[in-house]
CSV table of C-alpha atoms and ligand atoms in Angstrom, one decimal:
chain,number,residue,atom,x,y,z
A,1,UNK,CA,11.9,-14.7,-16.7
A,2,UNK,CA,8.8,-12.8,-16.9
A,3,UNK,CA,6.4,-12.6,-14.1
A,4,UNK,CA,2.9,-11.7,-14.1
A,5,UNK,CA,1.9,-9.6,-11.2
A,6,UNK,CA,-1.9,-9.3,-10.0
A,7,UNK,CA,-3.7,-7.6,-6.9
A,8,UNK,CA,-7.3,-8.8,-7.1
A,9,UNK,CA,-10.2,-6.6,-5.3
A,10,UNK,CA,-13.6,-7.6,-5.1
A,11,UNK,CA,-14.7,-6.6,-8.5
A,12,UNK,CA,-11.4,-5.8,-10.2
A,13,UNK,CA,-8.0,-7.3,-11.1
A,14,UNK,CA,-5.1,-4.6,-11.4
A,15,UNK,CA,-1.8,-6.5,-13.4
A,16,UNK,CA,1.5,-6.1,-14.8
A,17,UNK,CA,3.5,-8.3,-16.4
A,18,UNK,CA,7.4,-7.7,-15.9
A,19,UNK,CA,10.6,-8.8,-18.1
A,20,UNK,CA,12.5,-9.7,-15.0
A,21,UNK,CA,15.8,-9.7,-16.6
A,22,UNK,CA,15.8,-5.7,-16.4
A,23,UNK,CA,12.8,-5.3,-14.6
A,24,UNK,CA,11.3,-3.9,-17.2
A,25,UNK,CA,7.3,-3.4,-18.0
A,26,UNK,CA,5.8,-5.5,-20.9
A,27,UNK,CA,1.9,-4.7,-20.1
A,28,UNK,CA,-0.2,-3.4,-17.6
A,29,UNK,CA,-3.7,-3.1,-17.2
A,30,UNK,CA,-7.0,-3.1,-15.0
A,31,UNK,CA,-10.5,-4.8,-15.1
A,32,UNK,CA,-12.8,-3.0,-13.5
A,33,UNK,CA,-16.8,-3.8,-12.3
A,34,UNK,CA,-16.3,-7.8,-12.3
A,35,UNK,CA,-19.7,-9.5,-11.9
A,36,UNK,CA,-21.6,-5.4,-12.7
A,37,UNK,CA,-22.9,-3.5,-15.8
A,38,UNK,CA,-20.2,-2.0,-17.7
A,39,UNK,CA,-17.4,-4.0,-17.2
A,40,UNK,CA,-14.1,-3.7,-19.0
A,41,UNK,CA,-10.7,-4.7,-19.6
A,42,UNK,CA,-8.1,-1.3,-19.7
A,43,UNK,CA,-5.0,-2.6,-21.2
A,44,UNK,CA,-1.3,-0.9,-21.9
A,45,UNK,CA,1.2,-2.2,-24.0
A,46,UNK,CA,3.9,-0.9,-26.5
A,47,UNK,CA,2.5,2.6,-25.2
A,48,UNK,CA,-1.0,2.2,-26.7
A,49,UNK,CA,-4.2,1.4,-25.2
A,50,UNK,CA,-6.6,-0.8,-25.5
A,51,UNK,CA,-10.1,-1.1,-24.2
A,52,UNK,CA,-12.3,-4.2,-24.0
A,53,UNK,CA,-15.6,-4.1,-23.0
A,54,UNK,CA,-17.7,-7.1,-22.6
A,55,UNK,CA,-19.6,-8.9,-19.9
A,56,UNK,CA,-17.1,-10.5,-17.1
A,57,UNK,CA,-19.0,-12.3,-15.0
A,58,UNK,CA,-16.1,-14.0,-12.2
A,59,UNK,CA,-12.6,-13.4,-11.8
A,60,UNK,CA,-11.7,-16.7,-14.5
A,61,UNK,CA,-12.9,-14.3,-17.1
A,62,UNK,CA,-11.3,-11.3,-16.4
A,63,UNK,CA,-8.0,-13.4,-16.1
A,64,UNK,CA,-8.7,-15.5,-19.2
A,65,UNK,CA,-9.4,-11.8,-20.6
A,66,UNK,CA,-5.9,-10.5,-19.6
A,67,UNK,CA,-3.9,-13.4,-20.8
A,68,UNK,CA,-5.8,-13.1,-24.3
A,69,UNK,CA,-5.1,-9.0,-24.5
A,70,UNK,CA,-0.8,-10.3,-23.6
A,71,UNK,CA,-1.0,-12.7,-26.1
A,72,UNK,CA,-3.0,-10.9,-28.8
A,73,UNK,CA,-1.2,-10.1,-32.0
A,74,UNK,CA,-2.2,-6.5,-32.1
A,75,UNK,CA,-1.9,-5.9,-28.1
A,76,UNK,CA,-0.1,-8.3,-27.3
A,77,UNK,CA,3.7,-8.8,-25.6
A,78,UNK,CA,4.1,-12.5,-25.6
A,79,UNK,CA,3.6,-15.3,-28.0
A,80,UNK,CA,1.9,-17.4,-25.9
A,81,UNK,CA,1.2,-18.4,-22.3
A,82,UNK,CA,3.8,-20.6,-22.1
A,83,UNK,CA,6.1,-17.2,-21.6
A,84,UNK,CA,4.5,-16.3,-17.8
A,85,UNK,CA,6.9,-18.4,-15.8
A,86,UNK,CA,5.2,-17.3,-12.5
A,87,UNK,CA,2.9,-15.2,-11.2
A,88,UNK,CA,3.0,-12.8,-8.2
A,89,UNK,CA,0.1,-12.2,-5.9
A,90,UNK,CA,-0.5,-9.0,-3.7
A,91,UNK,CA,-2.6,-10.3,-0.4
A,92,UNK,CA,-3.2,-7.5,2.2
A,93,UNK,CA,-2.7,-9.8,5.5
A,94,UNK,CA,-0.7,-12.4,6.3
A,95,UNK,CA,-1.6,-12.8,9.6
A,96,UNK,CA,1.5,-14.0,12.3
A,97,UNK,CA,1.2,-16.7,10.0
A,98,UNK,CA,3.6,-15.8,7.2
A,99,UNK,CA,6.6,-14.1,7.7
A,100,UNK,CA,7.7,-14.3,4.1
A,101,UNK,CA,6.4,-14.7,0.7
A,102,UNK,CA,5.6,-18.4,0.1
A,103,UNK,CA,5.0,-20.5,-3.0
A,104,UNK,CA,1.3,-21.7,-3.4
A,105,UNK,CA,0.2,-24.9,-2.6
A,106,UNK,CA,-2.6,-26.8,-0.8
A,107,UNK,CA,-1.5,-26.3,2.9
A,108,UNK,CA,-0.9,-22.5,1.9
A,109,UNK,CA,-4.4,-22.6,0.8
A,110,UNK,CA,-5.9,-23.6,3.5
A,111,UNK,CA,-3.4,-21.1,5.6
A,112,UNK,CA,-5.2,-18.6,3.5
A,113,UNK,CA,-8.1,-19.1,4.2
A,114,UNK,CA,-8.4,-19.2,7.7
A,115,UNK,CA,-6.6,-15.4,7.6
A,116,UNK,CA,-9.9,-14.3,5.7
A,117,UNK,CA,-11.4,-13.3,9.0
A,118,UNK,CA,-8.4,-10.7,9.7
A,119,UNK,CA,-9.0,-9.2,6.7
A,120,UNK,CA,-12.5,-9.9,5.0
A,121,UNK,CA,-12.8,-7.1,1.9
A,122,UNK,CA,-9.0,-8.1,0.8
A,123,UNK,CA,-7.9,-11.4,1.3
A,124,UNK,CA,-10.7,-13.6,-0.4
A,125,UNK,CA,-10.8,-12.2,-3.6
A,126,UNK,CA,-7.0,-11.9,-3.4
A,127,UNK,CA,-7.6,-15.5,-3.2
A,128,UNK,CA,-10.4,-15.6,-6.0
A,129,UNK,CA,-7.1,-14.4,-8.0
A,130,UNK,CA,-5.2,-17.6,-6.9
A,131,UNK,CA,-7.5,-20.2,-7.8
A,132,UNK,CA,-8.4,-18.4,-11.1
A,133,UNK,CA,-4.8,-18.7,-12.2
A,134,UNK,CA,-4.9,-22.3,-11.4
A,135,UNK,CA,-7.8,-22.7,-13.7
A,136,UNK,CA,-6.4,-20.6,-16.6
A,137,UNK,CA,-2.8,-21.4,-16.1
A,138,UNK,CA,-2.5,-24.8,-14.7
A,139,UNK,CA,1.3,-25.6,-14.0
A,140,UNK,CA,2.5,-22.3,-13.4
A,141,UNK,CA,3.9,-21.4,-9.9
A,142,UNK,CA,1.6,-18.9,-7.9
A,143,UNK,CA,3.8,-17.4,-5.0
A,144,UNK,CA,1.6,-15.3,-2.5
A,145,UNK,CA,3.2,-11.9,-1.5
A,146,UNK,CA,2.1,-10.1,1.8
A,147,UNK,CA,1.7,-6.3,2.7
A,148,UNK,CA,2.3,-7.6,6.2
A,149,UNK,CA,5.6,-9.7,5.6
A,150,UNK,CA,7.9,-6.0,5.9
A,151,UNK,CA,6.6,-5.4,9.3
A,152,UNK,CA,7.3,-9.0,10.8
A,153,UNK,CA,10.3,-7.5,12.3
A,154,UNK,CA,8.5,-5.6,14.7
A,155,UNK,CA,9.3,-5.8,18.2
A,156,UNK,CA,6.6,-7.0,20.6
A,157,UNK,CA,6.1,-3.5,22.4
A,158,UNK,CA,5.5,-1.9,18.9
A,159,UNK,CA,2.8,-4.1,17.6
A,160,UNK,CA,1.1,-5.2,21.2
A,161,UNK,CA,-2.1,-3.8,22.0
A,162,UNK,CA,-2.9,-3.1,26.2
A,163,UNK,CA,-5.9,-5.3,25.8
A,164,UNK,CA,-6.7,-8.5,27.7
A,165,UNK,CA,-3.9,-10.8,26.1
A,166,UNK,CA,-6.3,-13.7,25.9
A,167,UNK,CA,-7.7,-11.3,22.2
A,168,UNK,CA,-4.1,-11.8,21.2
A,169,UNK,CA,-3.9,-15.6,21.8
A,170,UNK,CA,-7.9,-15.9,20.4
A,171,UNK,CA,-7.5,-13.9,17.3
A,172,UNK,CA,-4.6,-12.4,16.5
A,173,UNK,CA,-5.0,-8.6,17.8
A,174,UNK,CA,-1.7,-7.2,17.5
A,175,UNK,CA,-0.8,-4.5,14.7
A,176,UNK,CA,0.5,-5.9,11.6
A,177,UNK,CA,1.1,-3.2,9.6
A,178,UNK,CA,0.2,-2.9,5.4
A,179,UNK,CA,1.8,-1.2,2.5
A,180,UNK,CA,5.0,-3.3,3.0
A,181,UNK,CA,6.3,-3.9,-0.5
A,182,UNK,CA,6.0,0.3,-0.9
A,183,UNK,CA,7.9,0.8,2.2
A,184,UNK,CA,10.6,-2.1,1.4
A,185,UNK,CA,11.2,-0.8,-2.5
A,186,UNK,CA,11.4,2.9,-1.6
A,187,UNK,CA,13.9,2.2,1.9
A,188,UNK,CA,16.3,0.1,-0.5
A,189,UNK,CA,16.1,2.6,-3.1
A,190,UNK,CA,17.1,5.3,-0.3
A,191,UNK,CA,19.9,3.3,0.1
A,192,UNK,CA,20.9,3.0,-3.4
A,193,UNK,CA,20.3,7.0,-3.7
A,194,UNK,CA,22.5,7.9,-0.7
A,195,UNK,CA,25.0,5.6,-1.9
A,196,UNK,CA,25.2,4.4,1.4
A,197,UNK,CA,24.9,0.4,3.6
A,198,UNK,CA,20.9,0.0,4.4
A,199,UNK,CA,22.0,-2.1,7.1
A,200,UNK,CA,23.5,1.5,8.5
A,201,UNK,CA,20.1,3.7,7.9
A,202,UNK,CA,17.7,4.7,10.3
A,203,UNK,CA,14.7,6.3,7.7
A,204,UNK,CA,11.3,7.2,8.1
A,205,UNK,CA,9.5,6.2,5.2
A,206,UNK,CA,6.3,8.2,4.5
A,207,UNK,CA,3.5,6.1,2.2
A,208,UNK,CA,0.9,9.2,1.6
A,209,UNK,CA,-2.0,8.0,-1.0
A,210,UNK,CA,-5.7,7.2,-0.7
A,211,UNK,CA,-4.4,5.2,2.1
A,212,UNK,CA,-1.6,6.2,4.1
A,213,UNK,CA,1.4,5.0,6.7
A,214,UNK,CA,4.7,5.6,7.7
A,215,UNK,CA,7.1,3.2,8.4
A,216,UNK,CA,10.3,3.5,11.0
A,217,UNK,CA,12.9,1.1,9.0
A,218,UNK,CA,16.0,0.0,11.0
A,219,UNK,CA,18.9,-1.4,9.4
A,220,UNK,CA,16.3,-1.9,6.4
A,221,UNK,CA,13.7,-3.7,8.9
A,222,UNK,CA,10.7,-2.2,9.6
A,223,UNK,CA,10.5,-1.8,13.7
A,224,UNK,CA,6.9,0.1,13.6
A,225,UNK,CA,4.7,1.7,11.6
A,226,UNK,CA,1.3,3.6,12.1
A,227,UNK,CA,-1.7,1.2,10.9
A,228,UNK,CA,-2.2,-1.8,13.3
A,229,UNK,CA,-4.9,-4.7,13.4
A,230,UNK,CA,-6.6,-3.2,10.0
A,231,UNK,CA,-5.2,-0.2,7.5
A,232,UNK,CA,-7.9,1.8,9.5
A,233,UNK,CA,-5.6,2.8,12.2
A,234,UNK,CA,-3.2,5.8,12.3
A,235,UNK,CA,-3.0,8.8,10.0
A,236,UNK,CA,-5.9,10.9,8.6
A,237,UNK,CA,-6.9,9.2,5.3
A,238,UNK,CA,-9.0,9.6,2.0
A,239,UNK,CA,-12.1,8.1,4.2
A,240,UNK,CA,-10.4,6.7,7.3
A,241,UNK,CA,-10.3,8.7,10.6
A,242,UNK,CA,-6.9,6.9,11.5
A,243,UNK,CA,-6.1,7.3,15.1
A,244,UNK,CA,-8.7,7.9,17.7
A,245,UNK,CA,-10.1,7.7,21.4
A,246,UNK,CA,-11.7,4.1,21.0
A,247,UNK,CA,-14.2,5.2,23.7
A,248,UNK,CA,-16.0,7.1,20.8
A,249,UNK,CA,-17.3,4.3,19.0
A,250,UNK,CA,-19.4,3.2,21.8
A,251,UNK,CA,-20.5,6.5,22.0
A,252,UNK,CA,-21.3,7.6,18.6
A,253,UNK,CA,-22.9,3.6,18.4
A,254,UNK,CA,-25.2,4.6,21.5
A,255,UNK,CA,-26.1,8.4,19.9
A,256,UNK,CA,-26.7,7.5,16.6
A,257,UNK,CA,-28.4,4.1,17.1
A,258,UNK,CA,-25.4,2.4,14.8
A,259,UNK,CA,-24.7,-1.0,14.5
A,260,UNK,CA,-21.3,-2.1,14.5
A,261,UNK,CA,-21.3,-2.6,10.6
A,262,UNK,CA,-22.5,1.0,10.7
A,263,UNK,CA,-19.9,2.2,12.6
A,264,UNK,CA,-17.1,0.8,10.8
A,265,UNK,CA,-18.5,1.5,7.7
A,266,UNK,CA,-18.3,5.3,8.7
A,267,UNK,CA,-14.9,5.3,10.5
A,268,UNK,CA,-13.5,3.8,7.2
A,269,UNK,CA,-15.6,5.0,4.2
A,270,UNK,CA,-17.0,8.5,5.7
A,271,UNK,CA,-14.7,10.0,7.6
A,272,UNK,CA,-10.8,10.9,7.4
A,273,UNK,CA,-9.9,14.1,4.7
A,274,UNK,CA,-13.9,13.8,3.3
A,275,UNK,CA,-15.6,13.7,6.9
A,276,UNK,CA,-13.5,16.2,8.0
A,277,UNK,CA,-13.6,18.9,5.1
A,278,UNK,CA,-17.1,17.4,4.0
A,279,UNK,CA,-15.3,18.6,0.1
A,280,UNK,CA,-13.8,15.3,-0.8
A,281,UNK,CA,-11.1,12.4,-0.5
A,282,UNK,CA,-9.1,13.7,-3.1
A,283,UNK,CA,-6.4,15.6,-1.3
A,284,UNK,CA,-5.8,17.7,-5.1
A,285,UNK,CA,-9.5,19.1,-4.3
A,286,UNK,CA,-9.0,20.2,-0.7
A,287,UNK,CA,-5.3,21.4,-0.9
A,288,UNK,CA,-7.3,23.7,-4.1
A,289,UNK,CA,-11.1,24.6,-1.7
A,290,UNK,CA,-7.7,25.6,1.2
A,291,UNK,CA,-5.8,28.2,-1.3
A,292,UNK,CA,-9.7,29.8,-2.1
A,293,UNK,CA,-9.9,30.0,1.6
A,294,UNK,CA,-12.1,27.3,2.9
A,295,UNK,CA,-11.3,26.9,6.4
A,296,UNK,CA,-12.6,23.3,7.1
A,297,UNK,CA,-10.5,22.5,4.5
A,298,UNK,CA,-7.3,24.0,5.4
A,299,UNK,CA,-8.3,22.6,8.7
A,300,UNK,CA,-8.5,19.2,7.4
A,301,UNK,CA,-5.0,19.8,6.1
A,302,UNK,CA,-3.5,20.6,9.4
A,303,UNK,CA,-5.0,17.9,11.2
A,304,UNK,CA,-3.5,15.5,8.3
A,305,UNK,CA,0.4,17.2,8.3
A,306,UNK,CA,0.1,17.7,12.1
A,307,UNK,CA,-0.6,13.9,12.6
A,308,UNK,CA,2.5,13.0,10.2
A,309,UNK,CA,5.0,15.5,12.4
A,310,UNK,CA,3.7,13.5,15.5
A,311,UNK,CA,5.2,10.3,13.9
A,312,UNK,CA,7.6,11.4,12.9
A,313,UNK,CA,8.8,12.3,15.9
A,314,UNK,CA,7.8,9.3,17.9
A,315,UNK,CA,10.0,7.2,15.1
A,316,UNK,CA,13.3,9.3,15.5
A,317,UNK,CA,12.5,8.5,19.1
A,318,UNK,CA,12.5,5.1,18.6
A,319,UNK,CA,15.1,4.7,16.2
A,320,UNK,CA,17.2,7.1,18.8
A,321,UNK,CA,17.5,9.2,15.3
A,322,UNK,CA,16.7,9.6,11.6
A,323,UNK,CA,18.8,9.6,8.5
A,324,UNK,CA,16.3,10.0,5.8
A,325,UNK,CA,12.4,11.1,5.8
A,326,UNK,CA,11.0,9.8,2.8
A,327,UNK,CA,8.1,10.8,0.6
A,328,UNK,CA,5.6,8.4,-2.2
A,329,UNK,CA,2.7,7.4,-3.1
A,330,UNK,CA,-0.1,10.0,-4.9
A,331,UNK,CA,0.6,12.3,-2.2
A,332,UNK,CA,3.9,12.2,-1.3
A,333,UNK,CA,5.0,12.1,-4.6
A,334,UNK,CA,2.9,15.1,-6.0
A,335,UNK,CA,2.4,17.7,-3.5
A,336,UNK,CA,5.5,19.4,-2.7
A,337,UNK,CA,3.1,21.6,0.2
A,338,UNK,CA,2.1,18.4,1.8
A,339,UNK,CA,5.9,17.4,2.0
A,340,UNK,CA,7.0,20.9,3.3
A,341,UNK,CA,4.2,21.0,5.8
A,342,UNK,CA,5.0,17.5,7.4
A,343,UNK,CA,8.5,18.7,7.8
A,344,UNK,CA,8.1,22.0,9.0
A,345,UNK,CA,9.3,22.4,12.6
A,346,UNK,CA,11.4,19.6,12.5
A,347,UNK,CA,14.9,21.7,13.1
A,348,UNK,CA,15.3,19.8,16.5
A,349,UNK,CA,16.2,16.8,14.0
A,350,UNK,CA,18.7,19.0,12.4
A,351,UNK,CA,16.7,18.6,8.9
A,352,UNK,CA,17.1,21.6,6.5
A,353,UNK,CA,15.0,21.7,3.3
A,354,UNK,CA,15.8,23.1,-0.1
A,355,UNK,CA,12.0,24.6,-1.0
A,356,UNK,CA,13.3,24.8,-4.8
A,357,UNK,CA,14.6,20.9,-5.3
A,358,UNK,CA,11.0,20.3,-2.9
A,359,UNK,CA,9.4,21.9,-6.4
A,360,UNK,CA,8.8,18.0,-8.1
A,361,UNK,CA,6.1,16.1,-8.8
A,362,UNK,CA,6.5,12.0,-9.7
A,363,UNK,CA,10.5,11.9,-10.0
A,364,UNK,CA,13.6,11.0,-7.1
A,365,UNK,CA,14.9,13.8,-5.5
A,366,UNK,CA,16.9,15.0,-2.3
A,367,UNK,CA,15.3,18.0,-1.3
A,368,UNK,CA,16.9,19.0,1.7
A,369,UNK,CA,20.2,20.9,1.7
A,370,UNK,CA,24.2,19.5,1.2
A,371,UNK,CA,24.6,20.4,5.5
A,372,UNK,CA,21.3,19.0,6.4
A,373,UNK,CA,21.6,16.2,9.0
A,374,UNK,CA,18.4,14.4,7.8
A,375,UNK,CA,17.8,13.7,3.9
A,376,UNK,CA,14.3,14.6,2.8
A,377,UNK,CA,13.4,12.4,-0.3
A,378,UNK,CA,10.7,11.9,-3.1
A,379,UNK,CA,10.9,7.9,-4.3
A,380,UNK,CA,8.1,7.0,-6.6
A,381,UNK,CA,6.8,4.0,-5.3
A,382,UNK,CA,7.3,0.6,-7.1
A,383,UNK,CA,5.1,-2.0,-5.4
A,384,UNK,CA,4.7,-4.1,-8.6
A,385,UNK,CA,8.6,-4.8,-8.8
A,386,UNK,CA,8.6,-5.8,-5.1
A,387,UNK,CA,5.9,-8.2,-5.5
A,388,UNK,CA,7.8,-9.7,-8.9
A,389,UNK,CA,11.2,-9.9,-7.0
A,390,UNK,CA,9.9,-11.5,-4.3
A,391,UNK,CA,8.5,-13.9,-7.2
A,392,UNK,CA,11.7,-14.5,-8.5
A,393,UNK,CA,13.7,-15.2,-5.6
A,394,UNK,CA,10.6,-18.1,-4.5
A,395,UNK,CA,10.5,-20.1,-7.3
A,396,UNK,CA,14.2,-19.5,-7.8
B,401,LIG,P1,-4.0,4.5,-3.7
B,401,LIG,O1,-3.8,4.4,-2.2
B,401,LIG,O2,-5.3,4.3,-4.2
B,401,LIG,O3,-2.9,3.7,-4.5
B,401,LIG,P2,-2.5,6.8,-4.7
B,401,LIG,O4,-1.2,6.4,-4.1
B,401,LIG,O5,-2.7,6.7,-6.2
B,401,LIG,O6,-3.6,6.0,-4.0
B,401,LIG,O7,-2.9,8.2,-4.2
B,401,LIG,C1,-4.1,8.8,-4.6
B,401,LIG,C2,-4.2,10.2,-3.9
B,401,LIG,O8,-3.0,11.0,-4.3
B,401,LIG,C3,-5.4,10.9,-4.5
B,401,LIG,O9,-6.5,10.7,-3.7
B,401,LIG,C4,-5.0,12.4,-4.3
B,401,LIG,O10,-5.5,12.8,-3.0
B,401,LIG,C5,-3.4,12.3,-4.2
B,401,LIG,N1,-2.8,13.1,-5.2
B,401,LIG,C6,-2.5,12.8,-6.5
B,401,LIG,N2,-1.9,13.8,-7.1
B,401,LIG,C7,-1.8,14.9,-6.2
B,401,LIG,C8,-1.3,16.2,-6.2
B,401,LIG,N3,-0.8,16.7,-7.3
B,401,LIG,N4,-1.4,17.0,-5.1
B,401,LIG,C9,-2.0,16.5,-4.0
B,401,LIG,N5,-2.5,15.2,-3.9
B,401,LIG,C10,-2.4,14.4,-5.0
């Protein structure tokens, strides 16, 4: 069965399109700039790749692009159309109304809709993605996949905010949690690596990229995990401040004159690793300005691993103990000094690292010692291969 994967943005369409017999990669690709000047089509197959540039004005011509570059005779991976059999959908938020993956249909789109308030840059053109499949590929299931579904298991005290309850009952303000199908692959790959029952594992999983959460994952369900009501809250991010006093956004609103666009806009675009170092997002170019001394940058460093050590703790706390810490996405994956740095100090867990197997970039590895009572790990992310599985097991 081969499944075509897609996460839509506003003016791009990111997609894979996976031989789920052995879950293995046909073709991958990205349109980028939908609806602007220089729009194009990146596509990977059979280890070559293959540009296309031309005008895409909507999200039914970067689609109708993709499905020509799969089926081209040069680029292509498939003979014809007829060899998607589904495809898989990333949506950011699925509100408290989906607590699984669901297959498309008119009531979920409608459903769908009325979550595009809880989450306004993601979910519609995650839905432009939906609809554009139905035009191009009429007949072939669509089944909707959530970065919320993971964290459905939450208990109420983990994802309950002390505000007036009525907010709750209005609008949904609870957490919710995102970057579920990364926390899900890489806890049940733990599992795998340790050779040992999920349902047994208390781990920490540790998502560190442009955006960033951990996860405390129980018995292989997730029972909290650091961004809430939007992926703005918790750690220090690219651009996102992550946790602070909410009595400073009336504040800085007041000082500055902001509006409350303008305020959001900078707690989620300016600030986090680039408002603190004022150097960048990229955590490559401030781990680099740190080494050649630049002190707001190794400042924005500690605030960042000094955040992560703080929930860590809090999750062995609520877990009542931790198994395995683990480490993905661009940052956990590459920077062994991030990984060592969120983990020093953390003796009173009985965790012991091995600095020389912490020495990878982009591969699995156990990286603290044989007698250590917590396993450190690297597990490249696989979010694509969630979202197909999830596929397959829908339409069945
Ligand atoms: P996204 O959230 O966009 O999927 P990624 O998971 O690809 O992000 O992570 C991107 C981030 O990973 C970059 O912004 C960069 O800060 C970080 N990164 C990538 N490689 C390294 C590295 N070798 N050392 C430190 N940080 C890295």
């Amino acid at each position: 069965m081969n499944v075509l994967v897609l996460n839509c943005g506003s003016s791009s369409i990111k997609y894979q399109l996976l031989n789920m017999e052995d879950e293995s990669v046909l073709a991958k690709g990205l349109v980028e700039r939908i609806g602007l000047d220089g729009a194009v089509l990146t596509h990977k197959a059979k280890g070559e790749k293959h540009i296309y540039n031309e005008e895409i004005p909507s999200h039914v011509k970067g689609i109708r692009m993709v499905l020509n570059a799969l089926t081209d005779e040069k680029a292509g991976v498939i003979a014809s159309m007829e060899e998607i059999h589904a495809v898989g959908h990333r949506i950011a938020q699925g509100g408290d109304l989906y607590r699984t993956s669901v297959l498309v249909d008119n009531k979920v789109k409608c459903g769908l809709t009325s979550l595009f308030d809880l989450a306004p840059l993601h979910n519609p053109p995650q839905f432009k993605g939906i609809e554009a499949i139905e035009n191009v590929l009429p007949g072939v299931p669509n089944v909707a996949t959530f970065d919320t579904v993971f964290h459905q298991g939450m208990p109420p005290e983990a994802y309950m905010y002390a505000l007036p309850y009525e907010l709750y009952e209005k609008y949904g303000v609870r957490r919710y949690g995102f970057h579920g199908h990364s926390h899900n692959y890489v806890s049940k790959r733990a599992a795998q690596i340790l050779g040992r029952d999920l349902k047994d594992l208390k781990l920490i999983t540790c998502h560190l990229g442009n955006g960033s959460s951990l996860a405390a994952v129980k018995g292989g369900v997730s029972v909290d995990t650091s961004m809430g009501f939007t992926p703005l809250q918790g750690l220090v991010m690219g651009t996102r401040c992550g946790d602070i006093d909410p009595a400073i956004i009336p504040f800085v609103m007041d000082k500055e004159g902001l509006s409350s666009k303008e305020v959001d806009q900078m707690m989620n675009k300016q600030s986090g690793a680039l408002g603190l170092s004022g150097i960048s997002s990229d955590f490559r170019d401030i781990e680099e300005a740190a080494k050649e001394g630049n002190q707001r940058a190794q400042l924005t460093l500690d605030v960042f691993h000094y955040r992560i050590r703080g929930y860590i703790g809090a999750y062995a706390a609520a877990m009542n103990g931790v198994d395995g810490i683990i480490f993905t996405a661009g940052i956990g994956e590459n920077s062994p000094a991030t990984r060592e740095a969120c983990l020093t100090g953390l003796d009173y867990l009985g965790l012991k690292l091995d600095p020389e197997a912490n020495n990878v970039r982009g591969e699995e590895k156990v990286f603290s010692t044989a007698d250590s009572k917590v396993a450190a790990m690297v597990i490249p992310t696989n979010e694509e291969v969630e979202i197909a599985r999830e596929t397959v097991r829908i339409v069945g």
